[in-house]
mmCIF file of N, CA, C and O in Angstrom:
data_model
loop_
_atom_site.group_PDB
_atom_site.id
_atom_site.type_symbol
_atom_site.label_atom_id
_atom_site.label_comp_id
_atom_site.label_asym_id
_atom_site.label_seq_id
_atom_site.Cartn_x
_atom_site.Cartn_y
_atom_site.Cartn_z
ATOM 1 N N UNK A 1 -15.226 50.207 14.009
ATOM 2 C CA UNK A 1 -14.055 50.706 13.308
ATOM 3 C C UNK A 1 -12.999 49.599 13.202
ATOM 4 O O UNK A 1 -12.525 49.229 12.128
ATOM 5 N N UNK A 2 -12.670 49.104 14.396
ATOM 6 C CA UNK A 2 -11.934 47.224 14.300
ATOM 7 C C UNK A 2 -12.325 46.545 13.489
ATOM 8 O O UNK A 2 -11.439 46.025 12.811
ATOM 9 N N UNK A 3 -13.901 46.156 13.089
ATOM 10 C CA UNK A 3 -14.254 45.224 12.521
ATOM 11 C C UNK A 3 -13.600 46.093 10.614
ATOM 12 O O UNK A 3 -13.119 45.591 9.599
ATOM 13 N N UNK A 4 -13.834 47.018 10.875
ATOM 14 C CA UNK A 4 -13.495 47.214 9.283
ATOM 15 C C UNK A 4 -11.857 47.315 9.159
ATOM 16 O O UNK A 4 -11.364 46.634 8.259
ATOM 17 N N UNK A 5 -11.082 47.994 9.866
ATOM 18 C CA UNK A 5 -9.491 47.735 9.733
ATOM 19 C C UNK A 5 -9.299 46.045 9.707
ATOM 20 O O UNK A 5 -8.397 45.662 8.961
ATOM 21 N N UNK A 6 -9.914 45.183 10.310
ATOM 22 C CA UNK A 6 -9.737 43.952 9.772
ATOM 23 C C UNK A 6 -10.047 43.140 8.824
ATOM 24 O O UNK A 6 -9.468 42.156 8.363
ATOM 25 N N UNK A 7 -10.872 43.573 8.616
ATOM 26 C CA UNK A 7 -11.664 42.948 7.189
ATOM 27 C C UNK A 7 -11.228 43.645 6.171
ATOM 28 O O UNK A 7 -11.837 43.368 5.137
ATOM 29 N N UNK A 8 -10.296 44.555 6.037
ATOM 30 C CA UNK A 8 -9.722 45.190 5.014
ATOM 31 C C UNK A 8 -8.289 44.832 5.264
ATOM 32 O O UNK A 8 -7.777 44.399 4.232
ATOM 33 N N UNK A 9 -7.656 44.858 6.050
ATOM 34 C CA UNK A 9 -6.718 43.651 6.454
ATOM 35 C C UNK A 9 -6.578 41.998 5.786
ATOM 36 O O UNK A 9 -5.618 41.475 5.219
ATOM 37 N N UNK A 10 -7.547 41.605 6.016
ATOM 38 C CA UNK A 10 -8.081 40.424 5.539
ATOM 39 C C UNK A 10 -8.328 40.054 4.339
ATOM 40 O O UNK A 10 -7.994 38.972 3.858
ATOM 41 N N UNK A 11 -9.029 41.078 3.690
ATOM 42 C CA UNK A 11 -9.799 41.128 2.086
ATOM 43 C C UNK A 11 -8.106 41.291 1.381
ATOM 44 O O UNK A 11 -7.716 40.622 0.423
ATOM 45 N N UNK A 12 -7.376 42.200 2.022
ATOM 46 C CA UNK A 12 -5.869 42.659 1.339
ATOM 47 C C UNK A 12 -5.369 41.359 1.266
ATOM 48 O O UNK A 12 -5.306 40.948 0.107
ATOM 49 N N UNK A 13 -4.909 40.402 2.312
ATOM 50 C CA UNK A 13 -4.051 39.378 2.436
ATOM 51 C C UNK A 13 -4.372 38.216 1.440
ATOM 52 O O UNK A 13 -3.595 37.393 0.958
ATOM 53 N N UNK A 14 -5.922 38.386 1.231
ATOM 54 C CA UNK A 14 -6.495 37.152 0.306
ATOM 55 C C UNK A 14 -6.241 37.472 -0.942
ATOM 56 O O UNK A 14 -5.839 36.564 -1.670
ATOM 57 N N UNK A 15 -6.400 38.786 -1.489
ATOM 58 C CA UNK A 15 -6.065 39.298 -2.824
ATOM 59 C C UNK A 15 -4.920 38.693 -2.809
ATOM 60 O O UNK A 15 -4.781 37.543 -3.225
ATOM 61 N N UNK A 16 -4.091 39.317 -2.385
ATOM 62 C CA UNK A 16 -2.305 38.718 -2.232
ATOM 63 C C UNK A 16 -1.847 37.834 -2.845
ATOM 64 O O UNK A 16 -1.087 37.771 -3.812
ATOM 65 N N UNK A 17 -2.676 36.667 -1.835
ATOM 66 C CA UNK A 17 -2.476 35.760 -1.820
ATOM 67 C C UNK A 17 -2.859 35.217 -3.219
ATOM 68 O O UNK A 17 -1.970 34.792 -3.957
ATOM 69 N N UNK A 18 -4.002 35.220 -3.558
ATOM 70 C CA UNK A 18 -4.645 34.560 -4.795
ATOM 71 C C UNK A 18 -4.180 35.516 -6.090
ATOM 72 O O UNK A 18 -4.693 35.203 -7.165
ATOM 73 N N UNK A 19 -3.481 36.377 -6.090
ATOM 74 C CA UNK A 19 -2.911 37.086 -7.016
ATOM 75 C C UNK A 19 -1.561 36.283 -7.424
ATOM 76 O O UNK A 19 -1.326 36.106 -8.619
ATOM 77 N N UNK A 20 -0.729 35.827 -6.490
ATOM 78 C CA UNK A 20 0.460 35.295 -6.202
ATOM 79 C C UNK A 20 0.178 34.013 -6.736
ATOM 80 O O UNK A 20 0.922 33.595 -7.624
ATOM 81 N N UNK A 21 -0.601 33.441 -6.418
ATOM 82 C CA UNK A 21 -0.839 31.919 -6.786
ATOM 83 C C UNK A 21 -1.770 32.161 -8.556
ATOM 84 O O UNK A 21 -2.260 31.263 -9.241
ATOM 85 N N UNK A 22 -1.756 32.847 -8.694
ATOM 86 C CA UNK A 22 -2.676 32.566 -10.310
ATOM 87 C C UNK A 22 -1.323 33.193 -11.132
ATOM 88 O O UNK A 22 -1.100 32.754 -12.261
ATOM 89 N N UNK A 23 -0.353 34.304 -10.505
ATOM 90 C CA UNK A 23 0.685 34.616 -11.317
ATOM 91 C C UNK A 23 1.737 33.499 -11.288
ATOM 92 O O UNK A 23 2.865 33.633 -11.763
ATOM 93 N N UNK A 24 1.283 32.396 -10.699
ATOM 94 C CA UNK A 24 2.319 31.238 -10.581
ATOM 95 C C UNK A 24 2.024 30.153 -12.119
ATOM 96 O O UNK A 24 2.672 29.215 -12.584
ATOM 97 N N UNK A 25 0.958 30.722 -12.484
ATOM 98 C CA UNK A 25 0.008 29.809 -13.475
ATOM 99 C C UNK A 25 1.018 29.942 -14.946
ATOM 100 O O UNK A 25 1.449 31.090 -14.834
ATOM 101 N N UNK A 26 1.428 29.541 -15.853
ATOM 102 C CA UNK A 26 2.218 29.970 -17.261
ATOM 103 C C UNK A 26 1.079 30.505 -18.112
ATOM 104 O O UNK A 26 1.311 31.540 -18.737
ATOM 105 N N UNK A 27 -0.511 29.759 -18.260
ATOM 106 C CA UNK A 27 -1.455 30.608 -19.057
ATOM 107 C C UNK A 27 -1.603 32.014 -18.484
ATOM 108 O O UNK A 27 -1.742 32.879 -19.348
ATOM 109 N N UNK A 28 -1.604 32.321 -17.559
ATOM 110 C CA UNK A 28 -1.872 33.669 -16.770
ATOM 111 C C UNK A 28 -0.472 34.383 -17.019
ATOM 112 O O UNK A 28 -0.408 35.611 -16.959
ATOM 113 N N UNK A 29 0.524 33.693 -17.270
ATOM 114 C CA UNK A 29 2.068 34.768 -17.029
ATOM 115 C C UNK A 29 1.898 35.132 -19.109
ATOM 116 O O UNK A 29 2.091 36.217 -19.657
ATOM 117 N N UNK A 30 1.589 34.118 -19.625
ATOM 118 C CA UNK A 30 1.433 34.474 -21.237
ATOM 119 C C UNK A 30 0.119 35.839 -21.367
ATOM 120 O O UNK A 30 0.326 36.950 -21.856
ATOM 121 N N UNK A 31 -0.718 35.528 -20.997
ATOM 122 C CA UNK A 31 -1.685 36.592 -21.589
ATOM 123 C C UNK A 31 -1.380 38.123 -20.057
ATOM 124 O O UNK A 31 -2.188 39.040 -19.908
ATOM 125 N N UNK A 32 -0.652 38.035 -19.568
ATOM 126 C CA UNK A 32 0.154 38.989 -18.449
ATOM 127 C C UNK A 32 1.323 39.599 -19.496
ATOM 128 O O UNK A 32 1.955 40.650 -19.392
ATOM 129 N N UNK A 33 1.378 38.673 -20.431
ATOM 130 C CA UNK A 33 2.940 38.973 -21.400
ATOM 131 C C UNK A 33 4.175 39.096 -20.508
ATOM 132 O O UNK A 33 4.879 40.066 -20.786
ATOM 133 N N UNK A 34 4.647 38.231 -19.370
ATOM 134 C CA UNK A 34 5.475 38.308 -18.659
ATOM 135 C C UNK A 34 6.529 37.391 -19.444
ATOM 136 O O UNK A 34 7.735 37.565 -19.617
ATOM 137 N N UNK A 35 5.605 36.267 -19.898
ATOM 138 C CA UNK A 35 6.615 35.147 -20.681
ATOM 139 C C UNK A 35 6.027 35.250 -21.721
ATOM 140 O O UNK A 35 4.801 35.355 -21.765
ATOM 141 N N UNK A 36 7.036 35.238 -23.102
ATOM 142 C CA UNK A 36 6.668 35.154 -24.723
ATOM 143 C C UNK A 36 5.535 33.817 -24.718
ATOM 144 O O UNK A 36 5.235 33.197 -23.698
ATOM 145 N N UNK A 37 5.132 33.608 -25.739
ATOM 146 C CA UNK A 37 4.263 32.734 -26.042
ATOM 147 C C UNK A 37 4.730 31.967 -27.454
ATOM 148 O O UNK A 37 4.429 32.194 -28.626
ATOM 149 N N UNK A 38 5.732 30.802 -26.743
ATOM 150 C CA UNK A 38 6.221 29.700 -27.600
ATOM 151 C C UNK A 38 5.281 29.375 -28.426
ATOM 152 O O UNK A 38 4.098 29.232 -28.118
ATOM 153 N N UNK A 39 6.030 29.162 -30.147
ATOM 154 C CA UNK A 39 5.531 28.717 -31.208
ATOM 155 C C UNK A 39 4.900 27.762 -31.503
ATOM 156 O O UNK A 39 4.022 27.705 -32.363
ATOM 157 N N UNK A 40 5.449 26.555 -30.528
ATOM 158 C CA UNK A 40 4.992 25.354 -31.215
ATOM 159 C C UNK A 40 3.932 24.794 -29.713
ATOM 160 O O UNK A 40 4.088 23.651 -29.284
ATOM 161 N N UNK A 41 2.974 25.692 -29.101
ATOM 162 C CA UNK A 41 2.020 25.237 -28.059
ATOM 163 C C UNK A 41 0.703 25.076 -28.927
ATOM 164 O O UNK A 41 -0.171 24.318 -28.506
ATOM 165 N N UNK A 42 0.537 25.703 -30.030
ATOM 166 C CA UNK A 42 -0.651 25.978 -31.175
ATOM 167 C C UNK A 42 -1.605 24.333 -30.976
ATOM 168 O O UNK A 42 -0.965 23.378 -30.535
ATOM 169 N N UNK A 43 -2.664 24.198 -31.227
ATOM 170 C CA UNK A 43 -3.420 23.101 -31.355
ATOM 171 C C UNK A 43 -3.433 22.595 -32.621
ATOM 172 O O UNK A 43 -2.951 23.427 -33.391
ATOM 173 N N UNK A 44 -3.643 21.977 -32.963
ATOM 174 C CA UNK A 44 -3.935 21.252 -34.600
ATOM 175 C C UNK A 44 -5.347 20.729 -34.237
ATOM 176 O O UNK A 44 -5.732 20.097 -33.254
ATOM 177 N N UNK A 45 -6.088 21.248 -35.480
ATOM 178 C CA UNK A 45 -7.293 20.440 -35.859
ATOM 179 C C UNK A 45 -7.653 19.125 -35.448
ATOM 180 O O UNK A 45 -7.292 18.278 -36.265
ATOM 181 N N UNK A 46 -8.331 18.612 -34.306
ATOM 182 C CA UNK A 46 -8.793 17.751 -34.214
ATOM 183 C C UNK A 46 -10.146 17.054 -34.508
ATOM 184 O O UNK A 46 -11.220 17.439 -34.046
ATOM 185 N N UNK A 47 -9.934 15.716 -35.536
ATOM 186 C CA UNK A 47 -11.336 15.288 -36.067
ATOM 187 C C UNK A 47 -11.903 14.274 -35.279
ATOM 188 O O UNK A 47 -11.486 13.377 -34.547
ATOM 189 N N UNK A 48 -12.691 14.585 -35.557
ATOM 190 C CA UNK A 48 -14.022 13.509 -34.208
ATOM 191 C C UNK A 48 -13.988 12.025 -35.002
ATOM 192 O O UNK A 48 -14.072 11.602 -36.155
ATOM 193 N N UNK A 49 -13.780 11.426 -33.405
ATOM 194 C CA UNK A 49 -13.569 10.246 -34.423
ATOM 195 C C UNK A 49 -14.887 9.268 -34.776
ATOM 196 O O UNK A 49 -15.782 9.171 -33.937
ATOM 197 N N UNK A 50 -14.946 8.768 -35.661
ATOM 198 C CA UNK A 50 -16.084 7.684 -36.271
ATOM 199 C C UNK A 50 -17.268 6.965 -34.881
ATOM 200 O O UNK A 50 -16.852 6.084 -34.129
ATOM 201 N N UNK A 51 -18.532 7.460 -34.780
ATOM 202 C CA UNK A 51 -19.164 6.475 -33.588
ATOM 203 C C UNK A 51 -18.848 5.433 -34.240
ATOM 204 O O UNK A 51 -18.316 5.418 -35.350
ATOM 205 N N UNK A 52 -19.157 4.514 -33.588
ATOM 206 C CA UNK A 52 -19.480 3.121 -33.921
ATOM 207 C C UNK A 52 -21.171 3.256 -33.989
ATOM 208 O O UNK A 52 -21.908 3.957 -33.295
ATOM 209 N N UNK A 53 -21.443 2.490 -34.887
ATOM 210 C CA UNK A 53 -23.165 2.591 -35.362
ATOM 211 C C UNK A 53 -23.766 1.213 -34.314
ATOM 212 O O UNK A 53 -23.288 0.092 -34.485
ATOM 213 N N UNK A 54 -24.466 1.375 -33.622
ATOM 214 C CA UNK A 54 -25.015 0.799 -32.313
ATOM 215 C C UNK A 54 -26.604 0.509 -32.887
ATOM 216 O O UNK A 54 -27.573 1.269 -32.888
ATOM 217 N N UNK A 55 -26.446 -1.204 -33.479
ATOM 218 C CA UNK A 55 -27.570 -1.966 -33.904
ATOM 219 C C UNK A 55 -29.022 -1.020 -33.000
ATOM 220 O O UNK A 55 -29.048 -0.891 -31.776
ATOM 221 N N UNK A 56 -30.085 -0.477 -33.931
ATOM 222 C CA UNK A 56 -31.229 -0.291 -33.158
ATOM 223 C C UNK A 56 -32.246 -1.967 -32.849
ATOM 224 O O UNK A 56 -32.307 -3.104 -33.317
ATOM 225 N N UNK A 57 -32.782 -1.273 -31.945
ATOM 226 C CA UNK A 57 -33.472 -2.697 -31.066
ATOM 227 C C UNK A 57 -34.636 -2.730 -32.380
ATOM 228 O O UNK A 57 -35.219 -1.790 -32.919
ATOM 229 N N UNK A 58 -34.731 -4.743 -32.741
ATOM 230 C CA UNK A 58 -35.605 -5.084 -33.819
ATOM 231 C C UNK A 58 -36.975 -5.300 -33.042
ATOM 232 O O UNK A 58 -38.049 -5.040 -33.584
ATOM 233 N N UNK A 59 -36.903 -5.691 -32.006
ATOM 234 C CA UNK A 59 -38.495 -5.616 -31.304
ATOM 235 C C UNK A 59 -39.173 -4.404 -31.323
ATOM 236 O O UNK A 59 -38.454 -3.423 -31.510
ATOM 237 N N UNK A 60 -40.352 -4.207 -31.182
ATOM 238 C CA UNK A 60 -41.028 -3.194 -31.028
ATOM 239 C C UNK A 60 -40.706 -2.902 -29.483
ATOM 240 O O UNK A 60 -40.334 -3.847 -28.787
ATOM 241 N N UNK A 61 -40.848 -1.514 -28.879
ATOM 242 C CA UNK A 61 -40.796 -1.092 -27.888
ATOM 243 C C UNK A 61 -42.207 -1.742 -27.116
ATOM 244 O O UNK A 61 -43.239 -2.025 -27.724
ATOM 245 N N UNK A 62 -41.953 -1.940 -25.345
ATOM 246 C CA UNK A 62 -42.820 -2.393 -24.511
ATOM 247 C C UNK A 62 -43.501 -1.068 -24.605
ATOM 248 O O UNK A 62 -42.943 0.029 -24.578
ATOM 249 N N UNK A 63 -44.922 -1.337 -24.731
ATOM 250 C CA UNK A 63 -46.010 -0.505 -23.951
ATOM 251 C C UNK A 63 -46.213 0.409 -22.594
ATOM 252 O O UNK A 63 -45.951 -0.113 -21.511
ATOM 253 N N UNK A 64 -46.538 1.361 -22.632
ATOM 254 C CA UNK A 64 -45.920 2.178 -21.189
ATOM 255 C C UNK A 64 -47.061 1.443 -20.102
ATOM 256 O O UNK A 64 -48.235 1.551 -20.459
ATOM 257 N N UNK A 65 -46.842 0.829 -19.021
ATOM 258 C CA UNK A 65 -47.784 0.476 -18.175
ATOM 259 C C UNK A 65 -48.164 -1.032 -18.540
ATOM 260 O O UNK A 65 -49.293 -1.497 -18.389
ATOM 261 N N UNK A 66 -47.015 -1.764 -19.065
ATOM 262 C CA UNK A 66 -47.727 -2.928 -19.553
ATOM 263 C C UNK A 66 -46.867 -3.784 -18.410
ATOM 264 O O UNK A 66 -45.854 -3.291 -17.913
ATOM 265 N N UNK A 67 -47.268 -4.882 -18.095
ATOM 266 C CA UNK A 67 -46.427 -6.154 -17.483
ATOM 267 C C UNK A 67 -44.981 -6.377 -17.976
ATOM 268 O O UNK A 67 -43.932 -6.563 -17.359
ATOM 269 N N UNK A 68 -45.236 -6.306 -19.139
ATOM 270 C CA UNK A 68 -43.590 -6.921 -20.096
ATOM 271 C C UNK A 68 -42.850 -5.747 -19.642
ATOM 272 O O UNK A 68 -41.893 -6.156 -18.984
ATOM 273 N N UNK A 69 -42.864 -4.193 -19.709
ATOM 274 C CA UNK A 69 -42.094 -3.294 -19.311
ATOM 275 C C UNK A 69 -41.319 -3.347 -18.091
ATOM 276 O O UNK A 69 -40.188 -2.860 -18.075
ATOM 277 N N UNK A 70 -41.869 -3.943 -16.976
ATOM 278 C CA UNK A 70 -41.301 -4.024 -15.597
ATOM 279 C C UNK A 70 -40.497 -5.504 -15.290
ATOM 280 O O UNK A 70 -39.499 -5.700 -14.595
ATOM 281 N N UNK A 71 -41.332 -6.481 -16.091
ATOM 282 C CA UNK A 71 -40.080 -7.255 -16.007
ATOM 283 C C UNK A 71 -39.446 -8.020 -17.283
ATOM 284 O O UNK A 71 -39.478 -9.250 -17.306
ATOM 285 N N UNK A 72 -38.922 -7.351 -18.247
ATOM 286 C CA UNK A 72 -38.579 -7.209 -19.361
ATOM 287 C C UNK A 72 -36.920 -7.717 -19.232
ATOM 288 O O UNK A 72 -36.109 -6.866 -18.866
ATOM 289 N N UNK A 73 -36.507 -8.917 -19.498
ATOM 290 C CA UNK A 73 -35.041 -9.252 -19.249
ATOM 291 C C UNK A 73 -33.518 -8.853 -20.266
ATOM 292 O O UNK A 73 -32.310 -9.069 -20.170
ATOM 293 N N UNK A 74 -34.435 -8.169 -21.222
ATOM 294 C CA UNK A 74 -33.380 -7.259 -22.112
ATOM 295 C C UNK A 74 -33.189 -5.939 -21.615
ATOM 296 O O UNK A 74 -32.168 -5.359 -21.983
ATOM 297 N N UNK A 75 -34.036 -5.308 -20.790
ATOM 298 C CA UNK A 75 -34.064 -4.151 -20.049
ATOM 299 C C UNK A 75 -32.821 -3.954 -19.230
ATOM 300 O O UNK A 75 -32.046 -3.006 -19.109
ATOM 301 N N UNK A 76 -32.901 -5.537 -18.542
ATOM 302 C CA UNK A 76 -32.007 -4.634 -17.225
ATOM 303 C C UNK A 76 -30.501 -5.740 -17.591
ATOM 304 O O UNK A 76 -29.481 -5.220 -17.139
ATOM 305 N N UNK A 77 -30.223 -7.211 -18.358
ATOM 306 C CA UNK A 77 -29.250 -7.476 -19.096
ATOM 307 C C UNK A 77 -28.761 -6.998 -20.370
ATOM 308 O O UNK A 77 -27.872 -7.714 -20.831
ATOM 309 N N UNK A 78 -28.942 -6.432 -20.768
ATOM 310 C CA UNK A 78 -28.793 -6.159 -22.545
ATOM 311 C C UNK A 78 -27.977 -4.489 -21.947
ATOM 312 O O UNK A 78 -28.822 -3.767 -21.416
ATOM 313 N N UNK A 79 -26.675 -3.922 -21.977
ATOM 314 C CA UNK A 79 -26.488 -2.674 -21.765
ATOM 315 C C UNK A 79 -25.536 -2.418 -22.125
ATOM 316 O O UNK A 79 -24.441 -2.921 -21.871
ATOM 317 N N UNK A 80 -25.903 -1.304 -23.002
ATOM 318 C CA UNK A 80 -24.593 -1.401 -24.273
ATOM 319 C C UNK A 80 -23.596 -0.696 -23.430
ATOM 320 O O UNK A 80 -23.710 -0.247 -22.289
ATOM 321 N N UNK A 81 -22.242 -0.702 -24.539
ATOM 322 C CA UNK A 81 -21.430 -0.202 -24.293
ATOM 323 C C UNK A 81 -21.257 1.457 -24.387
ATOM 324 O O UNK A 81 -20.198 1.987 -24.054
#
């Protein structure tokens, strides 16, 4: 009977607590409607900007299991950005 008056004790204080701290939040007090929801927070359209086009490799690819694959010196110097 202790173990449950405390753990309901307990479970209460944490709600509380984490209720208190998320109503501290301004997104949580806006959709709570505690505080209006200023005009000018809106996002604007953002466009993705241009990749950069990243030269494909002119060699043919190493062979799986070949010698050149393991010690191949464009492999482990050559790393793009």
């Amino acid at each position: 009977m202790l173990n449950f008056v405390l753990g309901t004790v307990a479970g209460g204080l944490i709600a509380c607590v984490l209720t208190i701290a998320a109503a501290r939040q301004p997104e949580v007090q806006t959709r709570l409607g505690l505080i209006p929801v200023p005009a000018h927070t809106t996002l604007a359209a953002v466009t993705k900007p241009a990749e950069p086009d990243c030269g494909r490799r002119t060699e043919p690819a190493p062979k799986v299991g070949s010698q050149d694959m393991l010690f191949n010196r464009q492999r482990f110097w050559s790393v793009a950005p």
